Amino acid sequence: MLLGLFDRLWTPTALYFILALPLCALRHVANNTIAYAALGAWTAYYAQNIVTAVLCERKIDALGGRAPTILASQFQDYGKGPQFRIEWKDFLGLSIFTTDGERWHQSRQLLRPQFIKDRVSDLHTFEKHTQILIRLLAGSHDGETVRADDLFYRFTLDAATDFLLGKSVDSLENGQTEFAQAFADVQNVQSLIARLGPIRALIPKGKFRAGLKVINRFVGNYIDRALQLSPEELEKITKSDEGYTFLHALASYTRDRDVLRDQLVAVLLAGRDTTAVTLSWLFYELSRHPQVVQELRQEIFSFVGPEQQPTYDDLKSMRYLQHTLNEILRLYPVVPYNVRQALRDTTLPRGGGPNGDEPIGIPKDTAIGYSTLVLQGRPDIYPSRGSGFPDHLAFVPERWDAWTPKSWTYIPFNGGPRICIGQRKFQSFPAWHQLHIM
């Protein structure tokens, strides 16, 4: 019996899952990266749902286009779940990203109004930090190599803290400040906590706890100052551009210190990382496509010239600029892989039965993974190559001139009730930065 078991294990497929896949996963966990190529190969081989178990924790990867079910039509059945809250509670608390039900709805109602306002002062914040970034990207000597991705992460941290708190941590100018280092340390350990299943308890957490103390102290100082203001003073500030911060706006709705801390850290995490990643991919592709750079420059100069500062309306009106960002988000969605948990015994519409085309039962507490990267990389959701449509894996902003994705085939900001509330701000930030670099 044991010999038969070893015979079955000693096959290429078994060895891939036993040795190669875990080693690849550990390498990407250590480097805080994601295996883009592996995700693509995975979905090309498996058309339906993949059931996996990591040390007895069961998870289904719904790679066959189940996002509409999970995010919209059966939204009440799937959520972040209690396990996610346990894993992230120390870092993000009970914020919009960790809660479900009424608590999540209250968080969304609190935050959403702050993301739909186009304030001139926000553009001034972008401008200030963009000028520092441009100088650093140029390097101190001709031909000097710079780490653009590192600069983008420091840049977005500076702009995000400035927007949220009214004061930047100035990591571009001062290198890895205490706050920037603490934030990085916490993120690195948190990524392990979220990925290593039941063995997460074995992860050393010294740097994690020390980093959290720095983050909480830093953010807490600003919260204390905001709460010293009367409701009337806060209302006056939030009605004008002068002195406005995201924190002031939140404090005018709630005086709960824990709520303010959790929401600020959550928005800081989302706003910093997603924008930095998008800028990194954007300039990677622009460096490989000089004709796109030339087209962008022509459009930018036709709208605002070399000296004029763009407005929000200018950014929205530049079609080629917007198409370039859409193309980056199509190829490199900001959150390429996500997980929901079944909040009750439920189903997915396909994956069951002998042919995989019948509903499949999903027990309560089952984790369901889905990938926007895999979804948006499927060839079957695009027009055929014979129609003249560009290769779906190629970076071609012009494809957006006469093409609109079908529903639920382009969801870089997710979809359904939990669609990203910050997408307007997110789209403005890279566009502003891209415009100035050009």
XYZ file of C-alpha atoms in Angstrom:
438
model
C 0.000 0.000 0.000
C 2.767 2.435 0.938
C 4.715 1.512 -2.200
C 1.641 2.301 -4.271
C 1.318 5.659 -2.537
C 4.955 6.521 -3.273
C 4.468 5.511 -6.914
C 1.562 7.950 -7.199
C 3.560 10.715 -5.534
C 6.586 10.194 -7.791
C 4.965 11.781 -10.853
C 5.647 15.177 -12.492
C 2.243 16.542 -11.476
C 2.549 15.386 -7.856
C 6.100 16.679 -7.541
C 4.978 20.044 -8.909
C 2.432 20.424 -6.108
C 4.664 18.901 -3.402
C 7.950 20.657 -4.191
C 7.924 23.231 -6.978
C 4.720 25.095 -6.127
C 5.451 25.503 -2.377
C 9.038 26.610 -3.075
C 7.802 29.123 -5.647
C 5.190 30.389 -3.183
C 7.747 30.764 -0.387
C 10.080 32.696 -2.689
C 7.326 35.134 -3.608
C 6.218 35.461 0.020
C 9.800 36.278 1.023
C 10.105 38.867 -1.754
C 6.565 40.197 -1.214
C 5.780 39.604 -4.906
C 3.199 37.628 -6.825
C 3.880 35.007 -9.472
C 2.090 36.612 -12.435
C 3.243 33.946 -14.876
C 2.233 31.138 -12.512
C -1.295 32.526 -12.166
C -1.652 32.608 -15.939
C -0.385 29.047 -16.372
C -2.627 27.882 -13.529
C -5.829 29.193 -15.090
C -4.863 27.965 -18.565
C -4.756 24.417 -17.170
C -7.771 24.553 -14.860
C -11.017 25.800 -16.387
C -13.172 25.587 -13.266
C -12.684 25.692 -9.509
C -9.514 24.477 -7.793
C -9.839 23.060 -4.287
C -6.671 23.284 -2.200
C -5.783 22.794 1.452
C -2.922 24.395 3.359
C -2.396 22.467 6.594
C -6.113 21.618 6.755
C -7.355 25.112 5.840
C -9.601 24.551 2.806
C -9.732 27.084 -0.015
C -11.381 27.173 -3.425
C -9.814 29.220 -6.216
C -12.749 30.214 -8.418
C -10.748 31.072 -11.520
C -13.466 30.386 -14.077
C -15.156 33.788 -13.951
C -17.038 33.645 -10.630
C -16.416 37.260 -9.610
C -19.981 38.469 -10.420
C -21.403 35.825 -8.089
C -18.986 36.458 -5.234
C -18.995 40.261 -5.487
C -22.549 41.045 -6.596
C -25.368 38.544 -7.183
C -24.631 36.586 -3.961
C -22.928 39.447 -2.129
C -24.679 38.636 1.156
C -23.228 35.107 1.086
C -19.565 36.113 0.763
C -17.505 38.580 2.773
C -14.209 39.154 4.499
C -15.208 36.743 7.227
C -14.035 36.230 10.814
C -10.742 34.570 9.831
C -9.649 37.635 7.834
C -10.473 39.891 10.791
C -8.379 37.707 13.100
C -5.409 37.870 10.713
C -5.594 41.646 10.143
C -7.060 43.002 13.400
C -3.770 44.295 14.859
C -2.904 46.238 11.707
C -6.251 47.384 10.266
C -8.574 46.931 13.241
C -12.290 47.132 12.422
C -11.883 49.211 9.277
C -13.695 49.158 5.952
C -11.341 46.426 4.693
C -11.885 43.949 7.537
C -15.594 44.144 8.351
C -18.881 42.861 6.932
C -22.554 43.660 7.311
C -23.716 46.786 9.101
C -20.273 47.680 10.440
C -18.829 47.608 6.912
C -21.763 49.688 5.640
C -21.154 52.316 8.333
C -17.465 52.489 7.379
C -18.328 52.959 3.728
C -20.852 55.694 4.519
C -18.215 57.443 6.631
C -15.450 57.314 4.004
C -17.251 57.609 0.685
C -18.055 61.360 0.812
C -14.354 62.170 1.215
C -13.486 60.468 -2.083
C -16.065 62.090 -4.341
C -14.865 65.662 -3.822
C -12.446 67.145 -6.343
C -10.520 69.628 -4.207
C -7.972 71.968 -5.755
C -5.835 71.537 -2.634
C -5.426 67.840 -3.445
C -3.791 68.757 -6.763
C -1.431 71.096 -4.922
C -0.481 68.166 -2.679
C 0.240 66.003 -5.736
C 2.291 68.800 -7.309
C 4.515 69.385 -4.289
C 5.623 65.781 -3.985
C 5.765 65.190 -7.743
C 8.406 67.901 -8.151
C 10.605 66.231 -5.523
C 10.139 62.869 -7.231
C 11.073 64.241 -10.666
C 14.307 65.627 -9.245
C 15.203 62.293 -7.644
C 14.290 60.284 -10.750
C 16.705 62.413 -12.754
C 19.552 61.280 -10.481
C 22.432 63.359 -9.182
C 24.739 62.469 -12.109
C 24.173 61.784 -15.779
C 23.575 58.110 -16.362
C 23.104 57.276 -12.687
C 20.779 54.333 -12.072
C 17.923 54.949 -9.650
C 15.444 52.527 -8.076
C 12.233 53.946 -9.492
C 9.980 51.501 -7.638
C 11.497 52.486 -4.274
C 11.004 56.165 -5.106
C 7.385 55.525 -6.121
C 6.642 53.848 -2.773
C 8.230 56.713 -0.846
C 6.467 59.259 -3.054
C 3.013 57.744 -2.519
C 3.645 57.426 1.230
C 4.521 61.132 1.387
C 1.498 62.194 -0.663
C -0.871 59.882 1.228
C 0.192 61.062 4.690
C -0.016 64.669 3.486
C -3.550 64.139 2.147
C -4.770 62.171 5.159
C -3.083 64.018 8.023
C -2.013 67.364 6.602
C 1.697 66.610 7.023
C 3.981 64.396 4.970
C 6.469 61.968 6.500
C 8.964 63.296 3.897
C 10.474 59.909 3.116
C 11.556 61.114 -0.353
C 13.791 63.775 1.138
C 14.917 61.919 4.247
C 15.153 58.334 3.080
C 13.634 55.638 5.252
C 12.118 57.631 8.120
C 11.056 55.912 11.323
C 7.423 55.832 10.203
C 8.260 54.574 6.698
C 10.445 51.796 8.116
C 7.804 50.836 10.670
C 5.118 50.708 7.982
C 7.325 48.473 5.810
C 8.141 46.150 8.733
C 4.472 45.742 9.640
C 3.477 45.086 6.024
C 6.168 42.450 5.553
C 5.105 40.470 8.618
C 1.409 40.977 7.873
C 1.846 39.434 4.423
C 3.231 36.300 6.101
C 0.418 36.211 8.673
C -2.153 36.356 5.868
C -0.531 33.648 3.719
C 0.853 30.971 6.016
C -2.377 29.538 7.383
C -2.276 27.713 10.737
C 1.498 28.123 11.120
C 1.124 31.916 11.310
C 1.500 31.594 15.092
C 5.154 30.613 14.579
C 6.055 33.847 12.781
C 8.373 36.126 14.843
C 6.444 39.305 15.575
C 9.006 41.523 17.303
C 9.363 43.971 14.390
C 5.611 43.782 13.781
C 4.706 44.899 17.299
C 7.433 47.550 17.377
C 6.266 48.896 14.020
C 2.646 49.034 15.165
C 3.668 51.126 18.176
C 5.358 53.642 15.867
C 2.349 53.763 13.512
C -0.168 54.119 16.340
C 1.872 56.821 18.063
C 2.346 58.778 14.830
C -1.292 58.616 13.726
C -2.535 59.043 17.286
C -0.834 62.422 17.655
C -2.783 63.801 14.698
C -6.029 62.263 15.909
C -5.571 63.911 19.316
C -5.076 67.316 17.679
C -8.152 66.880 15.492
C -10.318 65.863 18.444
C -9.237 68.973 20.345
C -11.180 71.014 17.774
C -14.852 71.680 18.375
C -17.473 70.345 15.925
C -17.971 73.921 14.704
C -14.248 74.357 14.018
C -14.105 71.046 12.170
C -17.112 71.949 10.045
C -15.519 75.261 9.086
C -12.280 73.534 8.043
C -14.011 70.853 5.973
C -16.018 73.455 4.044
C -12.887 75.154 2.738
C -9.734 74.052 0.946
C -7.514 75.864 3.437
C -6.268 73.508 6.137
C -8.516 70.641 5.033
C -7.361 67.095 5.695
C -9.022 63.708 5.361
C -8.742 63.309 9.138
C -10.602 66.568 9.803
C -13.426 65.396 7.552
C -13.717 62.070 9.393
C -13.506 63.725 12.820
C -16.459 65.930 11.905
C -18.566 62.733 11.679
C -17.171 60.658 14.554
C -15.231 61.300 17.766
C -14.372 57.621 18.215
C -10.583 57.459 18.385
C -10.379 53.773 17.420
C -12.607 54.284 14.392
C -10.447 57.181 13.208
C -7.213 55.230 13.704
C -8.449 52.085 11.907
C -9.902 53.919 8.910
C -6.851 56.168 8.475
C -4.388 53.266 8.503
C -6.584 51.271 6.111
C -6.843 54.131 3.614
C -3.119 54.831 3.951
C -2.298 51.206 3.138
C -4.633 51.107 0.137
C -3.714 54.516 -1.237
C 0.019 54.081 -0.913
C 0.615 50.580 -2.275
C -1.859 50.496 -5.146
C -0.679 53.802 -6.586
C 3.014 52.927 -6.264
C 2.497 49.590 -8.018
C 0.543 51.213 -10.844
C 3.195 53.893 -11.349
C 5.889 51.206 -11.443
C 4.102 49.211 -14.138
C 3.198 52.380 -16.030
C 6.757 53.593 -16.407
C 7.986 50.074 -17.100
C 5.682 49.907 -20.129
C 6.386 53.495 -21.216
C 10.114 52.738 -21.222
C 9.401 49.946 -23.720
C 7.002 51.924 -25.933
C 8.476 55.298 -26.971
C 5.673 55.841 -29.487
C 3.165 55.895 -26.601
C 5.309 58.474 -24.801
C 5.305 60.648 -27.918
C 1.526 60.394 -28.273
C 1.056 61.298 -24.611
C 3.305 64.338 -24.903
C 1.373 65.631 -27.891
C -1.949 65.296 -26.083
C -0.672 66.887 -22.872
C 0.836 69.876 -24.665
C -2.337 70.387 -26.700
C -4.386 70.597 -23.493
C -2.208 72.440 -20.981
C 1.039 73.417 -22.688
C 4.429 73.351 -20.951
C 3.594 75.671 -18.025
C -0.132 75.575 -17.216
C -1.271 73.498 -14.242
C -3.960 70.950 -15.204
C -7.358 70.811 -13.543
C -9.425 67.739 -12.716
C -11.445 68.408 -15.876
C -8.233 68.472 -17.931
C -7.178 65.091 -16.561
C -10.560 63.557 -17.352
C -10.627 65.045 -20.864
C -7.283 63.650 -22.030
C -8.508 60.487 -23.725
C -5.124 58.991 -24.578
C -3.876 59.603 -21.040
C -6.934 57.821 -19.647
C -6.600 54.995 -22.177
C -2.979 54.491 -21.137
C -3.983 54.137 -17.484
C -6.866 51.818 -18.412
C -4.439 49.623 -20.326
C -2.051 49.428 -17.369
C -4.908 48.461 -15.040
C -6.098 45.866 -17.561
C -2.705 44.173 -17.743
C -1.657 44.775 -14.129
C -4.702 45.176 -11.840
C -3.740 46.720 -8.514
C -5.073 43.794 -6.472
C -4.386 40.801 -8.733
C -5.668 38.216 -6.252
C -8.320 38.475 -3.564
C -10.154 36.208 -1.147
C -13.662 36.095 0.280
C -15.108 33.736 2.880
C -18.486 32.027 2.720
C -20.544 33.625 5.494
C -23.151 30.838 5.296
C -23.669 27.542 3.477
C -24.083 28.646 -0.115
C -23.215 27.814 -3.735
C -21.313 28.849 -6.828
C -23.273 28.624 -10.099
C -20.790 26.367 -11.907
C -18.140 23.794 -11.052
C -20.356 20.924 -9.873
C -21.754 17.891 -11.647
C -19.951 15.510 -14.011
C -19.229 18.228 -16.574
C -18.561 21.106 -14.180
C -21.533 23.093 -15.496
C -23.842 22.647 -12.503
C -23.944 24.513 -9.167
C -21.438 23.472 -6.522
C -22.037 23.578 -2.781
C -19.833 25.874 -0.690
C -19.833 25.149 3.078
C -19.797 28.063 5.506
C -16.308 29.427 6.311
C -14.793 28.144 3.056
C -12.291 30.621 1.612
C -12.920 31.541 -2.040
C -10.045 33.031 -4.017
C -10.523 34.949 -7.253
C -8.081 36.769 -9.495
C -8.710 39.918 -11.528
C -5.342 39.301 -13.179
C -6.478 35.889 -14.403
C -9.914 37.172 -15.413
C -8.589 40.102 -17.429
C -5.954 37.886 -19.058
C -8.412 35.373 -20.505
C -8.333 35.435 -24.337
C -12.010 34.439 -24.656
C -13.277 37.780 -23.266
C -11.704 39.802 -26.095
C -12.538 40.187 -29.804
C -10.726 37.697 -32.029
C -7.309 38.533 -33.439
C -8.788 38.108 -36.911
C -11.011 41.149 -36.329
C -7.945 43.372 -36.093
C -8.071 43.608 -32.297
C -4.556 43.764 -30.785
C -3.078 40.831 -28.893
C -4.774 40.830 -25.481
C -1.409 40.380 -23.733
C 0.189 43.381 -25.458
C 0.337 46.947 -24.106
C -1.738 48.882 -26.672
C -3.594 51.950 -25.276
C -5.174 52.526 -28.709
C -7.382 49.455 -28.228
C -9.590 51.609 -25.983
C -10.433 54.046 -28.813
C -13.242 51.857 -30.139
C -13.581 49.076 -27.568
C -15.554 48.831 -24.347
C -15.073 45.748 -22.155
C -18.096 43.584 -21.529
C -19.631 43.646 -18.069
C -17.468 41.927 -15.421
C -14.492 41.428 -17.747
C -12.610 44.550 -16.591
C -12.764 45.043 -12.817
C -9.445 46.508 -11.601
C -11.360 48.189 -8.756
C -13.495 45.116 -7.999
C -17.249 45.389 -8.464
C -20.583 45.179 -6.712
C -21.326 46.889 -3.382
C -17.647 46.732 -2.330
C -16.301 48.440 -5.449
C -13.355 50.677 -4.549
C -14.622 54.022 -3.221
C -11.281 55.673 -3.942
C -11.066 54.947 -7.655
C -11.701 58.572 -8.678
C -8.818 59.802 -6.537
C -6.694 56.838 -7.592
C -7.157 57.579 -11.308
C -6.355 61.268 -10.818
C -3.114 60.652 -8.919
C -1.210 58.567 -11.539
C -2.612 60.761 -14.311
C -1.270 63.902 -12.628
C 2.106 62.309 -12.030
C 2.325 60.918 -15.566
C 1.434 64.317 -17.021
C 4.263 66.074 -15.171
C 6.879 63.450 -16.016
C 6.008 63.746 -19.699
